[in-house]
């Protein structure tokens, strides 16, 4: 059979004198379908056999198995794997030169190696491939070689590669290395890790013609490790800059790595020249890192920072930071000389929801000295923030149990008056309501005793309210207040009618304190004028009491509807009123008041004064219930309109609901057992959203039903007075709100360019604008005060590259502009330019910055700024 095949090949060669040309040109006659060709792994002899498969779509070139006349020679495998290749135009074979020529969208695959180009030449004898692209009508190279070897990928203008040694020579290569891009005029590939470059460029710009780069005359690149370069200099927009180095190394790695943090240079009038943010970053492991940096100023001021981030997947993540500053102002010996020390601690910890369903731990700590942000921060938000709060909390629930445990630490401070409040610790043990007389799983046909519920709650707190400079000087026994409280409420309810419910309760309460007080009159105080003497008695003391009450509540819903004609766009208006009335009664029951309340004789007024032995305690004094009863009244209103949607193209929504009044509430109460001033304050609150929910409106007011006498004391005479009122308006609008349906269509079409569409004004300018207005009125006595404020925030883009944002406001009472800030940013593709300014006010400053966007070359930047300290002092 093989003999017949050879004779057929020779016959074809005689009829078509191929030897005169040396090539076989096999054109593709299968339209758009591209046959795939495979080379056999055996050696190719001087004679080739062509085998066409049954489907005429697979062309295989196999080796000859001829042997010498006397001795069979062992042939070494030519390729270790199958070569697959195809092209859109021609596949040409050279019978004498053992070469294959592929034209137009040529493709070659050998193992993990893939090569695409306009033209590829395979030299089977030398085991080499040569590829290049082609110029289009504009002279631009297209279909240039694209090389891929596993994770290694690059494009180039021309390529020569040896499959056996893995070495290659590449012209005008472009490859990516961990966010950076390497361009090289001539590249020699030694192996899959090592490359030698001549006339190379390193940049973070992904443009084919980069806007900036570091020009490397010669360099060695070790893949996923580093680039070591000889003489190099910076080029910006093809203009060489006089910024160069005789030697440089660019490290890059997909894994974490440590390194030096380069400081930034600046100048302040108060503290002089400075270097900020210099230090060292330590990548400890894949879960934890640490950065230690510092600031140093010419006048002797300095600051230190420590920041660490940690994360364990599916468990937790967090960040902890600490800073300390020692500042010196003025010249020593002069009147303006001053020194200050500030510090801050910040910690955020979040537990993953999947970590534990029964135990959680979280932390949000923001603790600092009052002047830390004011002296050291450049952020207007931090400088003007006078309130800081912290919390660390831990909670645990027991499975199939009603019990839960909570523990926390809380902190609050005011930077203006340096007041600080700490609660350390705060613990509580609670039991959710259980029904001891109800059978397990029973939920219907409940008897009165099945509704009896019992719960338990207890809490322990240790707290202090003091000033910042006195916190660490305080005494735990004298200055801190602490206590333990627990209560056992028992309750049930009876449904008398659909909307009428009777709810009796019985409550036991107990407290435990570590100290108590005894008061007496001391005539020797105040230079003999006499005064009250308070003696603190150390020692635990337990107090308890109990009370019972019952309440009857009624809360029906009343609906009102008014419909309009079918020709009207307004279909109907619905008004929902929810009145509520409840009556509660507490009988006089419990432990006698005299057990925890004592009296002393005030000789100045000749009257007995009652006081509690637990005065100033955390949870107060448990007292037996005094007979009391009250009636509470409430009314909630909701008004909605139903609009016809004739323009609805889908036809699925005939009506649209519009809220006119979202909520309008009135409430007050009447004390039946008080001898005077029986009515409480009348409260009113309302809220709604108008103009398609773009405008938020909320109002509040408080009315005192009684008059004031000449001394501004409430008297038992009816005369309603408006004591407090407020109106808050918030209007928000963005470009998305004005697009309509066409805007939605354009949003879905990512290839559209809406700034060129004349049907609506957008031109790819995402913008938003908000304005807030607040009006307050207060008249608790005969004098009234009125306050007005307004705030404006917004951002917009003049072009897709220019972004502008601003925030400002005006205080009508103080007649001054509040803190204002303006920011302009410009996207320069691989660079970013920003200008931030606070143009007026106490913190007037500006900061101009132009920098590379990529963090790899974060130190390649220019910055010019003027701190607010320079303007204010």
JSON list of C-alpha atoms in Angstrom, two decimals, residues 659-759:
[
{"chain": "A", "resi": 659, "resn": "UNK", "atom": "CA", "xyz": [-47.33, 59.93, 48.51]},
{"chain": "A", "resi": 660, "resn": "UNK", "atom": "CA", "xyz": [-48.72, 63.33, 49.50]},
{"chain": "A", "resi": 661, "resn": "UNK", "atom": "CA", "xyz": [-48.20, 63.02, 53.26]},
{"chain": "A", "resi": 662, "resn": "UNK", "atom": "CA", "xyz": [-46.07, 60.07, 54.29]},
{"chain": "A", "resi": 663, "resn": "UNK", "atom": "CA", "xyz": [-46.75, 60.54, 57.99]},
{"chain": "A", "resi": 664, "resn": "UNK", "atom": "CA", "xyz": [-48.27, 63.24, 60.20]},
{"chain": "A", "resi": 665, "resn": "UNK", "atom": "CA", "xyz": [-48.38, 62.37, 63.91]},
{"chain": "A", "resi": 666, "resn": "UNK", "atom": "CA", "xyz": [-49.90, 64.08, 66.97]},
{"chain": "A", "resi": 667, "resn": "UNK", "atom": "CA", "xyz": [-49.47, 62.82, 70.53]},
{"chain": "A", "resi": 668, "resn": "UNK", "atom": "CA", "xyz": [-50.09, 63.91, 74.14]},
{"chain": "A", "resi": 669, "resn": "UNK", "atom": "CA", "xyz": [-51.13, 62.40, 77.48]},
{"chain": "A", "resi": 670, "resn": "UNK", "atom": "CA", "xyz": [-53.17, 63.27, 80.56]},
{"chain": "A", "resi": 671, "resn": "UNK", "atom": "CA", "xyz": [-52.14, 62.35, 84.12]},
{"chain": "A", "resi": 672, "resn": "UNK", "atom": "CA", "xyz": [-55.28, 61.56, 86.09]},
{"chain": "A", "resi": 673, "resn": "UNK", "atom": "CA", "xyz": [-53.65, 61.59, 89.55]},
{"chain": "A", "resi": 674, "resn": "UNK", "atom": "CA", "xyz": [-51.57, 64.80, 89.27]},
{"chain": "A", "resi": 675, "resn": "UNK", "atom": "CA", "xyz": [-52.88, 67.74, 91.33]},
{"chain": "A", "resi": 676, "resn": "UNK", "atom": "CA", "xyz": [-51.96, 70.23, 88.56]},
{"chain": "A", "resi": 677, "resn": "UNK", "atom": "CA", "xyz": [-50.40, 70.45, 85.11]},
{"chain": "A", "resi": 678, "resn": "UNK", "atom": "CA", "xyz": [-52.16, 67.24, 84.11]},
{"chain": "A", "resi": 679, "resn": "UNK", "atom": "CA", "xyz": [-51.57, 67.61, 80.37]},
{"chain": "A", "resi": 680, "resn": "UNK", "atom": "CA", "xyz": [-48.16, 66.80, 78.88]},
{"chain": "A", "resi": 681, "resn": "UNK", "atom": "CA", "xyz": [-46.57, 68.59, 75.94]},
{"chain": "A", "resi": 682, "resn": "UNK", "atom": "CA", "xyz": [-48.33, 68.17, 72.59]},
{"chain": "A", "resi": 683, "resn": "UNK", "atom": "CA", "xyz": [-45.92, 66.70, 70.03]},
{"chain": "A", "resi": 684, "resn": "UNK", "atom": "CA", "xyz": [-46.30, 66.97, 66.27]},
{"chain": "A", "resi": 685, "resn": "UNK", "atom": "CA", "xyz": [-44.08, 65.46, 63.57]},
{"chain": "A", "resi": 686, "resn": "UNK", "atom": "CA", "xyz": [-44.52, 65.00, 59.85]},
{"chain": "A", "resi": 687, "resn": "UNK", "atom": "CA", "xyz": [-42.56, 63.92, 56.83]},
{"chain": "A", "resi": 688, "resn": "UNK", "atom": "CA", "xyz": [-43.13, 63.49, 53.11]},
{"chain": "A", "resi": 689, "resn": "UNK", "atom": "CA", "xyz": [-41.35, 63.38, 49.74]},
{"chain": "A", "resi": 690, "resn": "UNK", "atom": "CA", "xyz": [-42.34, 65.61, 46.84]},
{"chain": "A", "resi": 691, "resn": "UNK", "atom": "CA", "xyz": [-41.48, 66.05, 43.16]},
{"chain": "A", "resi": 692, "resn": "UNK", "atom": "CA", "xyz": [-40.94, 62.37, 42.43]},
{"chain": "A", "resi": 693, "resn": "UNK", "atom": "CA", "xyz": [-39.14, 61.90, 45.75]},
{"chain": "A", "resi": 694, "resn": "UNK", "atom": "CA", "xyz": [-36.52, 64.55, 44.93]},
{"chain": "A", "resi": 695, "resn": "UNK", "atom": "CA", "xyz": [-37.54, 66.84, 47.82]},
{"chain": "A", "resi": 696, "resn": "UNK", "atom": "CA", "xyz": [-37.53, 65.58, 51.42]},
{"chain": "A", "resi": 697, "resn": "UNK", "atom": "CA", "xyz": [-39.64, 67.59, 53.84]},
{"chain": "A", "resi": 698, "resn": "UNK", "atom": "CA", "xyz": [-39.85, 67.03, 57.59]},
{"chain": "A", "resi": 699, "resn": "UNK", "atom": "CA", "xyz": [-41.43, 69.22, 60.29]},
{"chain": "A", "resi": 700, "resn": "UNK", "atom": "CA", "xyz": [-41.50, 68.99, 64.08]},
{"chain": "A", "resi": 701, "resn": "UNK", "atom": "CA", "xyz": [-43.09, 71.10, 66.77]},
{"chain": "A", "resi": 702, "resn": "UNK", "atom": "CA", "xyz": [-43.80, 71.05, 70.49]},
{"chain": "A", "resi": 703, "resn": "UNK", "atom": "CA", "xyz": [-46.70, 72.92, 72.11]},
{"chain": "A", "resi": 704, "resn": "UNK", "atom": "CA", "xyz": [-46.92, 73.60, 75.86]},
{"chain": "A", "resi": 705, "resn": "UNK", "atom": "CA", "xyz": [-50.60, 73.76, 76.88]},
{"chain": "A", "resi": 706, "resn": "UNK", "atom": "CA", "xyz": [-49.88, 75.92, 79.97]},
{"chain": "A", "resi": 707, "resn": "UNK", "atom": "CA", "xyz": [-48.87, 79.54, 80.54]},
{"chain": "A", "resi": 708, "resn": "UNK", "atom": "CA", "xyz": [-45.75, 80.95, 82.17]},
{"chain": "A", "resi": 709, "resn": "UNK", "atom": "CA", "xyz": [-45.70, 83.39, 85.05]},
{"chain": "A", "resi": 710, "resn": "UNK", "atom": "CA", "xyz": [-43.42, 86.40, 85.35]},
{"chain": "A", "resi": 711, "resn": "UNK", "atom": "CA", "xyz": [-40.59, 84.11, 86.55]},
{"chain": "A", "resi": 712, "resn": "UNK", "atom": "CA", "xyz": [-40.95, 81.84, 83.50]},
{"chain": "A", "resi": 713, "resn": "UNK", "atom": "CA", "xyz": [-42.47, 79.02, 85.58]},
{"chain": "A", "resi": 714, "resn": "UNK", "atom": "CA", "xyz": [-45.35, 76.96, 84.23]},
{"chain": "A", "resi": 715, "resn": "UNK", "atom": "CA", "xyz": [-48.64, 77.61, 86.00]},
{"chain": "A", "resi": 716, "resn": "UNK", "atom": "CA", "xyz": [-51.88, 75.67, 85.94]},
{"chain": "A", "resi": 717, "resn": "UNK", "atom": "CA", "xyz": [-53.62, 77.97, 83.47]},
{"chain": "A", "resi": 718, "resn": "UNK", "atom": "CA", "xyz": [-54.51, 76.85, 79.98]},
{"chain": "A", "resi": 719, "resn": "UNK", "atom": "CA", "xyz": [-52.73, 78.87, 77.29]},
{"chain": "A", "resi": 720, "resn": "UNK", "atom": "CA", "xyz": [-51.04, 76.92, 74.47]},
{"chain": "A", "resi": 721, "resn": "UNK", "atom": "CA", "xyz": [-47.52, 78.10, 73.54]},
{"chain": "A", "resi": 722, "resn": "UNK", "atom": "CA", "xyz": [-45.26, 76.97, 70.70]},
{"chain": "A", "resi": 723, "resn": "UNK", "atom": "CA", "xyz": [-41.99, 76.12, 72.44]},
{"chain": "A", "resi": 724, "resn": "UNK", "atom": "CA", "xyz": [-40.03, 74.37, 69.67]},
{"chain": "A", "resi": 725, "resn": "UNK", "atom": "CA", "xyz": [-40.39, 74.00, 65.92]},
{"chain": "A", "resi": 726, "resn": "UNK", "atom": "CA", "xyz": [-38.15, 72.93, 63.05]},
{"chain": "A", "resi": 727, "resn": "UNK", "atom": "CA", "xyz": [-38.40, 72.55, 59.28]},
{"chain": "A", "resi": 728, "resn": "UNK", "atom": "CA", "xyz": [-35.85, 70.57, 57.26]},
{"chain": "A", "resi": 729, "resn": "UNK", "atom": "CA", "xyz": [-35.75, 70.55, 53.47]},
{"chain": "A", "resi": 730, "resn": "UNK", "atom": "CA", "xyz": [-33.48, 68.39, 51.35]},
{"chain": "A", "resi": 731, "resn": "UNK", "atom": "CA", "xyz": [-33.45, 68.58, 47.55]},
{"chain": "A", "resi": 732, "resn": "UNK", "atom": "CA", "xyz": [-31.36, 66.17, 45.48]},
{"chain": "A", "resi": 733, "resn": "UNK", "atom": "CA", "xyz": [-31.04, 65.92, 41.70]},
{"chain": "A", "resi": 734, "resn": "UNK", "atom": "CA", "xyz": [-28.67, 64.05, 39.41]},
{"chain": "A", "resi": 735, "resn": "UNK", "atom": "CA", "xyz": [-28.11, 63.49, 35.71]},
{"chain": "A", "resi": 736, "resn": "UNK", "atom": "CA", "xyz": [-29.82, 60.10, 35.90]},
{"chain": "A", "resi": 737, "resn": "UNK", "atom": "CA", "xyz": [-33.06, 61.78, 36.96]},
{"chain": "A", "resi": 738, "resn": "UNK", "atom": "CA", "xyz": [-33.26, 63.80, 33.73]},
{"chain": "A", "resi": 739, "resn": "UNK", "atom": "CA", "xyz": [-32.40, 61.11, 31.20]},
{"chain": "A", "resi": 740, "resn": "UNK", "atom": "CA", "xyz": [-35.78, 59.45, 31.03]},
{"chain": "A", "resi": 741, "resn": "UNK", "atom": "CA", "xyz": [-36.28, 56.35, 28.94]},
{"chain": "A", "resi": 742, "resn": "UNK", "atom": "CA", "xyz": [-33.75, 57.32, 26.30]},
{"chain": "A", "resi": 743, "resn": "UNK", "atom": "CA", "xyz": [-31.14, 57.75, 28.97]},
{"chain": "A", "resi": 744, "resn": "UNK", "atom": "CA", "xyz": [-31.83, 54.25, 30.25]},
{"chain": "A", "resi": 745, "resn": "UNK", "atom": "CA", "xyz": [-31.42, 52.84, 26.77]},
{"chain": "A", "resi": 746, "resn": "UNK", "atom": "CA", "xyz": [-28.12, 54.61, 26.38]},
{"chain": "A", "resi": 747, "resn": "UNK", "atom": "CA", "xyz": [-26.94, 53.32, 29.71]},
{"chain": "A", "resi": 748, "resn": "UNK", "atom": "CA", "xyz": [-27.54, 49.78, 28.61]},
{"chain": "A", "resi": 749, "resn": "UNK", "atom": "CA", "xyz": [-25.69, 50.38, 25.34]},
{"chain": "A", "resi": 750, "resn": "UNK", "atom": "CA", "xyz": [-22.07, 50.63, 26.45]},
{"chain": "A", "resi": 751, "resn": "UNK", "atom": "CA", "xyz": [-20.88, 51.54, 22.97]},
{"chain": "A", "resi": 752, "resn": "UNK", "atom": "CA", "xyz": [-23.11, 54.61, 22.78]},
{"chain": "A", "resi": 753, "resn": "UNK", "atom": "CA", "xyz": [-21.72, 58.10, 23.14]},
{"chain": "A", "resi": 754, "resn": "UNK", "atom": "CA", "xyz": [-24.52, 60.08, 24.82]},
{"chain": "A", "resi": 755, "resn": "UNK", "atom": "CA", "xyz": [-22.62, 63.38, 24.75]},
{"chain": "A", "resi": 756, "resn": "UNK", "atom": "CA", "xyz": [-23.00, 63.30, 20.95]},
{"chain": "A", "resi": 757, "resn": "UNK", "atom": "CA", "xyz": [-26.75, 62.63, 21.02]},
{"chain": "A", "resi": 758, "resn": "UNK", "atom": "CA", "xyz": [-28.83, 65.77, 20.61]},
{"chain": "A", "resi": 759, "resn": "UNK", "atom": "CA", "xyz": [-32.00, 64.21, 21.94]}
]
